[in-house]
Amino acid sequence: VIRVIKIAADISERVHSALEQEAVVNAINRSMAIITFNPEGIVLEANENFVNATGYKRDEIIGKHHRLFCAETLYK
């Protein structure tokens, strides 16, 4: 053996930050009604709070345009 090279990095701060971000996202998801949609306005996902608040079933809204939840006068 001529040489030994050791490369190490302390990633504990990055791991801690990622865990904090995940906790915030989980808290928001538990407390708020949320839908996600693409740039064209097509609903991609809805959390349980959104489904409960609107009375729709998830499979009734996934793939539909988000204007489904708006008064017709808002998009005409």
CSV table of C-alpha atoms in Angstrom, one decimal, residues 5-61:
chain,number,residue,atom,x,y,z
A,5,ILE,CA,-7.1,8.4,1.2
A,6,LYS,CA,-10.1,9.0,3.4
A,7,ILE,CA,-13.0,11.1,2.2
A,8,ALA,CA,-15.8,11.8,4.6
A,9,ALA,CA,-18.6,14.3,5.0
A,10,ASP,CA,-20.8,15.2,7.9
A,11,ILE,CA,-24.3,15.2,6.4
A,12,SER,CA,-26.2,15.3,9.8
A,13,GLU,CA,-27.3,18.9,9.2
A,14,ARG,CA,-28.7,18.0,5.8
A,15,VAL,CA,-30.5,15.0,7.2
A,16,HIS,CA,-31.9,17.1,10.1
A,17,SER,CA,-33.1,19.7,7.6
A,18,ALA,CA,-34.8,17.1,5.4
A,19,LEU,CA,-36.5,15.6,8.4
A,20,GLU,CA,-37.8,19.1,9.5
A,21,GLN,CA,-39.1,19.8,6.0
A,22,GLU,CA,-40.9,16.4,5.9
A,23,ALA,CA,-42.5,17.1,9.3
A,24,VAL,CA,-43.7,20.5,8.0
A,25,VAL,CA,-45.2,19.0,4.9
A,26,ASN,CA,-46.9,16.2,6.9
A,27,ALA,CA,-48.3,18.8,9.4
A,28,ILE,CA,-49.7,20.9,6.5
A,29,ASN,CA,-51.2,17.8,4.8
A,30,ARG,CA,-52.9,16.8,8.1
A,31,SER,CA,-54.4,20.2,8.8
A,32,MET,CA,-55.3,21.6,5.4
A,33,ALA,CA,-57.4,20.6,2.4
A,34,ILE,CA,-54.9,20.3,-0.5
A,35,ILE,CA,-55.2,19.5,-4.2
A,36,THR,CA,-52.3,19.4,-6.7
A,37,PHE,CA,-52.8,20.1,-10.4
A,38,ASN,CA,-50.6,20.4,-13.4
A,39,PRO,CA,-50.1,23.7,-15.4
A,40,GLU,CA,-53.2,22.8,-17.5
A,41,GLY,CA,-55.4,22.7,-14.4
A,42,ILE,CA,-55.9,18.9,-14.3
A,43,VAL,CA,-56.2,17.6,-10.8
A,44,LEU,CA,-53.4,15.1,-10.0
A,45,GLU,CA,-54.0,14.5,-6.3
A,46,ALA,CA,-56.3,15.5,-3.4
A,47,ASN,CA,-55.6,14.8,0.2
A,48,GLU,CA,-58.2,13.3,2.6
A,49,ASN,CA,-59.1,16.7,4.1
A,50,PHE,CA,-59.9,18.1,0.6
A,51,VAL,CA,-62.1,15.0,-0.2
A,52,ASN,CA,-63.9,15.4,3.2
A,53,ALA,CA,-64.4,19.1,2.7
A,54,THR,CA,-65.8,18.9,-0.8
A,55,GLY,CA,-67.8,15.7,-0.5
A,56,TYR,CA,-66.3,14.4,-3.7
A,57,LYS,CA,-64.6,11.0,-3.9
A,58,ARG,CA,-60.9,11.1,-4.9
A,59,ASP,CA,-61.6,9.1,-8.1
A,60,GLU,CA,-64.3,11.6,-9.1
A,61,ILE,CA,-61.8,14.5,-9.2
